[in-house]
CSV table of C-alpha atoms (C1' of nucleotides) in Angstrom, one decimal:
chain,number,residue,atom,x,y,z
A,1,UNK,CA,0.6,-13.8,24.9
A,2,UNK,CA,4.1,-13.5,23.9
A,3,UNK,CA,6.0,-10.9,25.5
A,4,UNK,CA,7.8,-8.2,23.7
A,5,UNK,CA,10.8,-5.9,25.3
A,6,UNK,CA,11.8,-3.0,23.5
A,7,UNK,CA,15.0,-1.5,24.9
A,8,UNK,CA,15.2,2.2,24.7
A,9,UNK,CA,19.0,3.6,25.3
A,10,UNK,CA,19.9,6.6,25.3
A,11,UNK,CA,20.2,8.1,22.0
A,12,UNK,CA,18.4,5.7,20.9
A,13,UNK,CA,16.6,5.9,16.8
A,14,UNK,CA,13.0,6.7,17.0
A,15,UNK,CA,12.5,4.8,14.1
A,16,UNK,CA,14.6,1.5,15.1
A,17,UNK,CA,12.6,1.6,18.3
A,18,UNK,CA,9.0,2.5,16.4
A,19,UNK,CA,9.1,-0.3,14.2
A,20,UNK,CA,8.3,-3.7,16.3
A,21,UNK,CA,6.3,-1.6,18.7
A,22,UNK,CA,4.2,-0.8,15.6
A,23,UNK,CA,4.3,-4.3,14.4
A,24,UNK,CA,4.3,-6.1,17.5
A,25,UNK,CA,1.4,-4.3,18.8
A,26,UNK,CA,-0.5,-4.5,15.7
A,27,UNK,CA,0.1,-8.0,15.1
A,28,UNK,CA,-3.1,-10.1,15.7
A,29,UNK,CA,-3.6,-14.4,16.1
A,30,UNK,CA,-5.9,-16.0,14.3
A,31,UNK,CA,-9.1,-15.3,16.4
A,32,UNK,CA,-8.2,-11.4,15.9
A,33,UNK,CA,-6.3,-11.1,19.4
A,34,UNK,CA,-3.6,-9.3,20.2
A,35,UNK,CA,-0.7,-11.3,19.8
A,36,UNK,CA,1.9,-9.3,21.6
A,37,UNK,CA,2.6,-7.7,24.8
A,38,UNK,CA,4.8,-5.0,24.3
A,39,UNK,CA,6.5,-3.0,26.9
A,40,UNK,CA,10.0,-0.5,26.5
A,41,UNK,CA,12.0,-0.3,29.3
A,42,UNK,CA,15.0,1.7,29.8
A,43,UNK,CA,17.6,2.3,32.1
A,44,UNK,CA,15.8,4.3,35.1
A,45,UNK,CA,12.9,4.4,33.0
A,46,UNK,CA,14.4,7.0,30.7
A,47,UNK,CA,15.6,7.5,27.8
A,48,UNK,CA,17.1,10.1,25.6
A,49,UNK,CA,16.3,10.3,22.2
A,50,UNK,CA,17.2,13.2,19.6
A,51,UNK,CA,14.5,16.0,19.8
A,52,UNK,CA,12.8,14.4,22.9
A,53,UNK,CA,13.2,12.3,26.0
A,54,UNK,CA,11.2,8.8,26.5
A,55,UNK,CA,9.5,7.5,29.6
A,56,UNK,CA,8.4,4.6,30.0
A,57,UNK,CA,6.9,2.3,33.0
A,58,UNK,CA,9.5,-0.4,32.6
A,59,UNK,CA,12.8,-0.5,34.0
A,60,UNK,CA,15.8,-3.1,32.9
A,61,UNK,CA,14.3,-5.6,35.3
A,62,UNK,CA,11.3,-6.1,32.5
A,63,UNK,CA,14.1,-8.0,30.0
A,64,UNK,CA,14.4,-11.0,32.7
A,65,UNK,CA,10.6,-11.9,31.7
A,66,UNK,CA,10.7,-11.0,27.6
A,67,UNK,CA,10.1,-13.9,25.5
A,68,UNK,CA,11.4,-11.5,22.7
A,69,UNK,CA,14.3,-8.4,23.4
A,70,UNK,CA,14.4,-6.3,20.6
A,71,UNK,CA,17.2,-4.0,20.1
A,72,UNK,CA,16.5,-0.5,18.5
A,73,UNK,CA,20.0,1.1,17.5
A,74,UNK,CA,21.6,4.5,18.6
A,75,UNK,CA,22.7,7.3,17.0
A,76,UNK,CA,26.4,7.1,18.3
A,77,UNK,CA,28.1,3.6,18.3
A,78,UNK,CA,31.5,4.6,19.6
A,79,UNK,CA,29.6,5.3,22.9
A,80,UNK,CA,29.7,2.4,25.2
A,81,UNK,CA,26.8,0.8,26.8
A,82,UNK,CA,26.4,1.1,30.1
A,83,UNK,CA,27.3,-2.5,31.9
A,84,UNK,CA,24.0,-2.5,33.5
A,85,UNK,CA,22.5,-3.0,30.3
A,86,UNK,CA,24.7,-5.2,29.0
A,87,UNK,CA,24.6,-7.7,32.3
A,88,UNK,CA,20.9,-7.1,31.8
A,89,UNK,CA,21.0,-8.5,28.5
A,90,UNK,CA,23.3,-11.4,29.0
A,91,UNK,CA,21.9,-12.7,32.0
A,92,UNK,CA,18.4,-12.6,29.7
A,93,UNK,CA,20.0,-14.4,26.9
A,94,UNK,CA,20.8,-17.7,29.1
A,95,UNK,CA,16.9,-18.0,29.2
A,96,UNK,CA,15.5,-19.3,26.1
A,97,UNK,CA,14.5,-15.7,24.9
A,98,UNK,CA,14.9,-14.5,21.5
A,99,UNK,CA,17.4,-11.6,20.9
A,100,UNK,CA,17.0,-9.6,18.0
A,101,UNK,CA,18.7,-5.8,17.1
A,102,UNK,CA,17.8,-3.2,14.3
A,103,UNK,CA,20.5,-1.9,12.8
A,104,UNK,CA,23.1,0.0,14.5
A,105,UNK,CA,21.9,-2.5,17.8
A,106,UNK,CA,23.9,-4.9,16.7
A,107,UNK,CA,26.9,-3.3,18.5
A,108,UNK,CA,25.1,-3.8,21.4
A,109,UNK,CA,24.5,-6.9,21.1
A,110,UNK,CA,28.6,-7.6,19.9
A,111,UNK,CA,29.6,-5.6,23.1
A,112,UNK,CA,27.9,-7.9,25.2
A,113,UNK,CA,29.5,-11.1,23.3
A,114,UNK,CA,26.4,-12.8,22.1
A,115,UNK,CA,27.2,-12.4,18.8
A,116,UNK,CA,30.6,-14.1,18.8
A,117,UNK,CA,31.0,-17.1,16.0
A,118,UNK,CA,27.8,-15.9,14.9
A,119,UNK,CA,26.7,-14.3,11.1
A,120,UNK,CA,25.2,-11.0,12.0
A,121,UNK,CA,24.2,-8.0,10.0
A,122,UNK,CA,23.6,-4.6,10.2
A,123,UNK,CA,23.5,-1.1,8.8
A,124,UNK,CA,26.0,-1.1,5.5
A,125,UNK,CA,28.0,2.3,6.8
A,126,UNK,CA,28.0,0.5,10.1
A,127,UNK,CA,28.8,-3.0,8.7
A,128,UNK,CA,33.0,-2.3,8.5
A,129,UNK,CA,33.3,-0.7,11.9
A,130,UNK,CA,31.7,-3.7,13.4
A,131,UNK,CA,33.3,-6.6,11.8
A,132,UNK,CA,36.6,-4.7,13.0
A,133,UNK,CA,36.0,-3.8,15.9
A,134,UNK,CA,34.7,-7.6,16.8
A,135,UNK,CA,36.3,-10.3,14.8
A,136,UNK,CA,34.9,-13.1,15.8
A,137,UNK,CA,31.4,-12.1,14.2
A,138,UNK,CA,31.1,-12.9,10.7
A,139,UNK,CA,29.3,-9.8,9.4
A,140,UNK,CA,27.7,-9.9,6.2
A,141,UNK,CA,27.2,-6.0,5.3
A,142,UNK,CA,24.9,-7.5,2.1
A,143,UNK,CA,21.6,-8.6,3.6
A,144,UNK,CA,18.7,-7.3,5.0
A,145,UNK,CA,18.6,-9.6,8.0
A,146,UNK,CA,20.1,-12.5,9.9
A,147,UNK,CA,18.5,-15.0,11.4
A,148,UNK,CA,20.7,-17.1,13.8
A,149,UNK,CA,18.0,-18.8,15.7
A,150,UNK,CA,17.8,-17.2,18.8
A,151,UNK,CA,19.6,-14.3,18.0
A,152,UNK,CA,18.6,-12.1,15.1
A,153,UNK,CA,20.2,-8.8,13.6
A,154,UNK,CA,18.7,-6.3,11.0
A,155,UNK,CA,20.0,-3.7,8.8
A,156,UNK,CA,18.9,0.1,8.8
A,157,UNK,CA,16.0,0.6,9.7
A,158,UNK,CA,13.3,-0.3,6.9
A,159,UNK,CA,15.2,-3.7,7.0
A,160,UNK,CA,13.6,-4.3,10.6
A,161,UNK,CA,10.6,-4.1,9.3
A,162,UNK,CA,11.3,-6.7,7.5
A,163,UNK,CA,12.8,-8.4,10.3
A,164,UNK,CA,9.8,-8.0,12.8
A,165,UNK,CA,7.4,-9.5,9.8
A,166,UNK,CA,9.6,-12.3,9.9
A,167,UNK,CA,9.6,-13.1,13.7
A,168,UNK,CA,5.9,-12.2,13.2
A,169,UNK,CA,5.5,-15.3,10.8
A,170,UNK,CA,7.5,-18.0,12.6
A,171,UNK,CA,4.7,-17.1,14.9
A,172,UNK,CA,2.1,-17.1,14.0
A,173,UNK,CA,2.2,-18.0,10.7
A,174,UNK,CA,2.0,-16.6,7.3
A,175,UNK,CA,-0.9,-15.4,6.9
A,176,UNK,CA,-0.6,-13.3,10.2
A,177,UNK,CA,2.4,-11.9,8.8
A,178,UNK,CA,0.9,-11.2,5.2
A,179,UNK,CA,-1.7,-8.8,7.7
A,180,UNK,CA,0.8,-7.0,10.0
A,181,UNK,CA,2.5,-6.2,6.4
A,182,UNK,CA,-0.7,-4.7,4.9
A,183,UNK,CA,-1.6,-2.9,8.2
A,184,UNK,CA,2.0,-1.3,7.4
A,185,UNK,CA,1.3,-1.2,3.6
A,186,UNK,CA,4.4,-3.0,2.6
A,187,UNK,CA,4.7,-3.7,-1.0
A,188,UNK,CA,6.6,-6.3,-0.8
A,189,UNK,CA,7.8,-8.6,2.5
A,190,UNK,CA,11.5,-8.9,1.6
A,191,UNK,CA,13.3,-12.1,2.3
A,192,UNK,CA,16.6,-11.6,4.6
A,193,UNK,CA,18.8,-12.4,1.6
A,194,UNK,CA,17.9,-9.5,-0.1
A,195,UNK,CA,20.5,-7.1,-1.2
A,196,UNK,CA,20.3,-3.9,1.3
A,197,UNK,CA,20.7,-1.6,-2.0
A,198,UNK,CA,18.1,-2.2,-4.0
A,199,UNK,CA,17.8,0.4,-7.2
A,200,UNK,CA,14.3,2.2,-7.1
A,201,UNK,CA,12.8,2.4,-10.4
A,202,UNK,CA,12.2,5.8,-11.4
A,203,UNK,CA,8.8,5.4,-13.5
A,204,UNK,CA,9.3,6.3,-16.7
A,205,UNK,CA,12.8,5.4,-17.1
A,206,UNK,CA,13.3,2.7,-19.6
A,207,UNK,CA,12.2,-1.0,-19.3
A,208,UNK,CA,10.2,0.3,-16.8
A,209,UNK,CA,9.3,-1.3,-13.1
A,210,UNK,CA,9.0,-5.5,-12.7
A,211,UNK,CA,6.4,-5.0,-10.1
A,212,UNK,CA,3.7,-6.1,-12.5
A,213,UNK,CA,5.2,-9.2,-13.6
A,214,UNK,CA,5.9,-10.2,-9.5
A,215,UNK,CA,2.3,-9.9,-9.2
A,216,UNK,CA,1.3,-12.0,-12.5
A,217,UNK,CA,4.0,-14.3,-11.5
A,218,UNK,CA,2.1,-14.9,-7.7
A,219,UNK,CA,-0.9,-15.3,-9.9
A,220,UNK,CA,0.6,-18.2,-12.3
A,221,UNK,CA,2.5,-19.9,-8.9
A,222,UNK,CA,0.9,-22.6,-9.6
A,223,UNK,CA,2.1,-23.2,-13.5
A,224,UNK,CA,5.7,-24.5,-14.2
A,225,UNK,CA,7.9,-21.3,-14.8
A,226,UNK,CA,10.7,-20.7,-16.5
A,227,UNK,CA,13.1,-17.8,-16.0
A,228,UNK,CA,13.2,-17.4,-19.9
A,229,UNK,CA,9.4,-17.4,-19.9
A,230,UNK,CA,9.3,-14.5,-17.7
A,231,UNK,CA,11.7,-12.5,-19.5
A,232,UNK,CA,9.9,-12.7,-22.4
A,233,UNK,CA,6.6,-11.4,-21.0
A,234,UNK,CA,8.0,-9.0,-20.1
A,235,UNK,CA,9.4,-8.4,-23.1
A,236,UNK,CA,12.9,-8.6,-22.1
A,237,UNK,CA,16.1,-10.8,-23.6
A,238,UNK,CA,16.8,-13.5,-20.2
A,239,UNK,CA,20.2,-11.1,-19.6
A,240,UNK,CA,18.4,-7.9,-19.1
A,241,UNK,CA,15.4,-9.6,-17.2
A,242,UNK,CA,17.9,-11.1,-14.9
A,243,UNK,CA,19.9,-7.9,-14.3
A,244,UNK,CA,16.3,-5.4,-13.7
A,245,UNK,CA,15.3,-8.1,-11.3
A,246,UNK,CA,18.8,-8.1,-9.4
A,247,UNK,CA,18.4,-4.4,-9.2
A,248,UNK,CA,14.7,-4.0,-8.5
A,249,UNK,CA,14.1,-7.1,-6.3
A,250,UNK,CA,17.8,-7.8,-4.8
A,251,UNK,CA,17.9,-11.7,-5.7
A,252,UNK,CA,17.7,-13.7,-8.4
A,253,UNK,CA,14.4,-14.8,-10.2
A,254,UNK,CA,14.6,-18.4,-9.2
A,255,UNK,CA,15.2,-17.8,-5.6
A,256,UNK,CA,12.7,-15.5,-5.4
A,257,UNK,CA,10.0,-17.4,-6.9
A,258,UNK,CA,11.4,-20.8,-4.6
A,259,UNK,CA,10.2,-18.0,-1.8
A,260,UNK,CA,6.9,-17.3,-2.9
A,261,UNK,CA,6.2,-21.0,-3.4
A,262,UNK,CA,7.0,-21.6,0.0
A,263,UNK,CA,5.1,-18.6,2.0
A,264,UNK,CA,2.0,-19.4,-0.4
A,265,UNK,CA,2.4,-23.7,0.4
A,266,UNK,CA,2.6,-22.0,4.4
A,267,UNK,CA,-0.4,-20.5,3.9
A,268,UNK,CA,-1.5,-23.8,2.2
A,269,UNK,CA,-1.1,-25.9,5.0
A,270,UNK,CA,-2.3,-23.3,7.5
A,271,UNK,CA,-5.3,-22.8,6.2
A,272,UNK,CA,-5.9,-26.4,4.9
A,273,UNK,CA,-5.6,-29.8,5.0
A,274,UNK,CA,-4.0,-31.3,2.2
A,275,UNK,CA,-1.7,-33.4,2.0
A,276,UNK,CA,2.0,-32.4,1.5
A,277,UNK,CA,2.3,-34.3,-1.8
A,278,UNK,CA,-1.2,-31.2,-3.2
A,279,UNK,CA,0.0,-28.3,-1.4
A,280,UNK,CA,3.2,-29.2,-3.4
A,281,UNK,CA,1.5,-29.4,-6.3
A,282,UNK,CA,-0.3,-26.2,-5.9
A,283,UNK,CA,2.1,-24.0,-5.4
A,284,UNK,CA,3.9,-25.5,-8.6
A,285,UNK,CA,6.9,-27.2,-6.8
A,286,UNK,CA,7.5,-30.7,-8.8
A,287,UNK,CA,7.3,-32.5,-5.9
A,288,UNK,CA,6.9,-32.8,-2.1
A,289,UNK,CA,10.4,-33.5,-2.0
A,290,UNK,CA,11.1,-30.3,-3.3
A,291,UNK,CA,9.0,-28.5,-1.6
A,292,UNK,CA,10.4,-30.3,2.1
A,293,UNK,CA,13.9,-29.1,0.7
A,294,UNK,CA,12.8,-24.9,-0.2
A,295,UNK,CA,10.2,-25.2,3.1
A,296,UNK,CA,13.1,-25.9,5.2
A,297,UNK,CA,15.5,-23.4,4.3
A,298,UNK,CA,12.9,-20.7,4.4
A,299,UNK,CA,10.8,-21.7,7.2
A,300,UNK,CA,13.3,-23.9,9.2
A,301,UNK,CA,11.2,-26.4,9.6
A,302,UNK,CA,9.0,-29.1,7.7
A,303,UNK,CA,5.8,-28.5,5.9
A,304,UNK,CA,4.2,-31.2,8.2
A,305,UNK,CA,5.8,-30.0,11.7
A,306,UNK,CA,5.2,-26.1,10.5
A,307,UNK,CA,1.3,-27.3,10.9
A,308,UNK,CA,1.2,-29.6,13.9
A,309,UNK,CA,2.8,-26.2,15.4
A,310,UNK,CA,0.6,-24.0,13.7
A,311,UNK,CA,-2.6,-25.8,14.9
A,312,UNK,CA,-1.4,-26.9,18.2
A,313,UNK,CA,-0.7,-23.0,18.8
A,314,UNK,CA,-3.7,-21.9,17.7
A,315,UNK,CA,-6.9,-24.2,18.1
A,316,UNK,CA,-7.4,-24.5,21.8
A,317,UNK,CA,-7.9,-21.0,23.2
A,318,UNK,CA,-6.7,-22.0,26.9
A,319,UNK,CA,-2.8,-22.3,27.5
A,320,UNK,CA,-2.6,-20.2,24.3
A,321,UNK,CA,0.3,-18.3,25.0
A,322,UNK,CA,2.5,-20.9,26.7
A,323,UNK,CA,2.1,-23.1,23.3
A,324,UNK,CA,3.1,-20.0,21.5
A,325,UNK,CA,6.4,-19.7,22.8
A,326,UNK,CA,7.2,-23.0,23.6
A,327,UNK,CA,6.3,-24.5,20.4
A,328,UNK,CA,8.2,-22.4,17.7
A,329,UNK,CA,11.1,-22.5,20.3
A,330,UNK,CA,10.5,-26.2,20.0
A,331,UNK,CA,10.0,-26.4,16.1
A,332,UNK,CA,11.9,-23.7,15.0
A,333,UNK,CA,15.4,-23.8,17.9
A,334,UNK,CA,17.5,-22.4,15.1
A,335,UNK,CA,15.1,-21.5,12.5
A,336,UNK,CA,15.4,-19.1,9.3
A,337,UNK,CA,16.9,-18.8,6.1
A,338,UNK,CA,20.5,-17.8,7.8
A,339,UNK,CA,20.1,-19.8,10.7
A,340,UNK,CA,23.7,-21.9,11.4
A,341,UNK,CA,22.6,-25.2,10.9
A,342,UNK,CA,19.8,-24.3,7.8
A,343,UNK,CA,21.6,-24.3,4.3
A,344,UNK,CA,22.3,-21.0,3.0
A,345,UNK,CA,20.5,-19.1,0.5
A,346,UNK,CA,22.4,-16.4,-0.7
A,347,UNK,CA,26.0,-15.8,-0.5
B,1,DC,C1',23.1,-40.2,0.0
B,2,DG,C1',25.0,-39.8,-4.3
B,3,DC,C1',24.5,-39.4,-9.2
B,4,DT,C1',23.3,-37.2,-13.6
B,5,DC,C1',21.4,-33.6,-16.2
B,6,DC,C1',19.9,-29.1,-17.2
B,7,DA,C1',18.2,-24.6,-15.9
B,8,DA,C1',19.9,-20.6,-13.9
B,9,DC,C1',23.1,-17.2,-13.3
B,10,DC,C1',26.7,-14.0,-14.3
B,11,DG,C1',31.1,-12.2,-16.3
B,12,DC,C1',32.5,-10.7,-20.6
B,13,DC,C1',32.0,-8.4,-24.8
B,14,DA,C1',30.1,-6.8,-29.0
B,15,DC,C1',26.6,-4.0,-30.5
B,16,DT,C1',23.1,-0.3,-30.6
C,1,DG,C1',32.0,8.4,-25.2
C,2,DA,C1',28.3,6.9,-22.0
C,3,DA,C1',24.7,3.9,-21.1
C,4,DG,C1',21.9,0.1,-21.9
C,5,DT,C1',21.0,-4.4,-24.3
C,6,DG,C1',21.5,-9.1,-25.3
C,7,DG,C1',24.2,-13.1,-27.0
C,8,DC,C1',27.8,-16.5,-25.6
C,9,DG,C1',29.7,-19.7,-22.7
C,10,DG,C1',31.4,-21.4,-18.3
C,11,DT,C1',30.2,-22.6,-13.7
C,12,DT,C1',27.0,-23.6,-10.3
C,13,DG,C1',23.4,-25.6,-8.0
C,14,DG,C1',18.9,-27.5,-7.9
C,15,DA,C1',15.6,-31.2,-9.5
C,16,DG,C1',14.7,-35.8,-10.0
DNA sequence: CGCTCCAACCGCCACT
DNA sequence: GAAGTGGCGGTTGGAG
């Protein structure tokens, strides 16, 4: 089972630190197992946190054996942390664990330099503070998340939900994910491009919510699509279509849909066996070729290694967990839409 | 990998 | 005047 560390410092958000213990916790393999360990250590086992103090069973020592570190944030970032922490967390990330901070935890993870030459994101009000106070990060105040392979930074809180779905399917997979995000009764999974401010439709008002259309549009996948074509079922000029679904969704129509081909053609090849050159088909890209170039830049990997990892970590039941870890760190070494070495999406 | 072509996107602005 | 719409055209980037 992969092992998750939640780090609780003091003053640490409630809701940073509830979100991957909810998800992670929840989260369940294909055979309805828990996925997930989860454990939250603190500092001498304590924590303080607003209205209330946390204890837990796990002290700092529990980060040496995480395959996963998440990073809640705290309510005061001019506070430093303490150096135990921060040798705690340093001396984890030479192991091949995965370090990932909800918003305002990305300071931590700047103070203790692993986020130096690296993009890295995190709450907007925060976002200025950061990128001055440590100049070699290249923080983009814009997205919801930031996937740099190994290390991983979130925006306020909501946006690490989004983030923990997405660790959740480089796991195990998109269809696991789709499940922790209904358990959660997410509308939407929100790809780490997204714009942090995204304009809530007030019902009522005006041309009214696009929500409908996104789920015709998952329906139709399949069909060629045009952007124009969408407008104008919606009964919108392309212009105004384009702006609503800025606002509403926070990316552009064509990137979005790219998206939705791809975690529909992962579900594809999860659950299936065609061949690359059908899933392709099904999901309406034009060809394979197209569908290796959007898989990639989502996923970080290849349609065809995404299911040799897929399989291989979930058929055999024995030696489960070890295959786990060691095969998305194998497939996936600097995975995600943001990742360094996978081309950019937004931006 | 590089090329060509066209859809997509967005700033600008006139118009309701 | 404020707010929203949509057409135009230039640029970009994706598809083949």
């Amino acid at each position: 089972v992969h092992d998750v560390c939640v780090l609780a410092l003091d003053g640490v958000v409630a809701f940073d630190l509830a979100v991957p213990v909810e998800v992670f916790t929840r989260a369940t393999d294909r055979d309805g197992e828990r996925a997930y360990r989860v454990r939250i250590c603190a500092a001498g086992r304590a924590a303080r946190s607003g209205l209330f103090t946390l204890r837990t069973e796990h002290d700092l020592s529990a980060l040496a054996d995480a395959g996963t570190i998440i990073v809640p944030g705290t309510d005061d970032v001019s506070q430093p942390t303490p150096p135990a922490v921060l040798a705690a967390l340093r001396a984890a990330a030479l192991s091949s664990v995965r370090i990932a901070s909800v918003c305002s935890g990305a300071f931590v993870l700047a103070e203790a330099g692993l986020l130096d030459g690296l993009r890295a994101t995190t709450h907007w009000l925060a976002a200025p503070l950061l990128a001055a106070r440590y100049p070699g990060i290249r923080v983009d105040p814009d997205v919801l998340y930031v996937d740099e392979g190994r290390i991983l930074t979130s925006a306020g809180a909501a946006a690490g939900l989004d983030l923990c779905l997405h660790l959740v399917r480089r796991d195990l997979g998109a269809d696991a994910a789709g499940h922790a995000a209904r358990l959660c009764v997410m509308p939407l999974e929100r790809a780490g491009g997204q714009a942090q401010f995204i304009e809530h439709a007030t019902p009522g008002a005006g041309g009214g919510s696009l929500e409908a259309a996104l789920e015709w549009t998952r329906r139709h996948l399949h069909e060629p699509l045009r952007v124009v074509d969408l407008a104008r079922r919606v009964g919108m000029s392309e212009r105004t279509f384009n702006r609503r679904f800025r606002e509403q969704v926070g990316t552009t129509p064509a990137r979005w849909l790219a998206r939705e081909r791809v975690l529909r053609a992962q579900r594809l090849l999860e659950s299936s066996d065609l061949p690359v050159e059908q899933v392709a088909d099904r999901v309406g890209f034009g060809s394979a070729v197209t569908l290796r170039q959007r898989f990639g830049a989502v996923v970080g990997t290849s349609p065809q290694a995404w299911r040799q990892a897929f399989r291989a970590a979930t058929t055999p039941r024995l030696e489960t967990d070890d295959r786990v870890r060691s095969g998305v760190a194998e497939v996936a070494p600097n995975a995600g839409e943001y990742g360094g070495r996978v081309r950019t999406y937004d931006s």
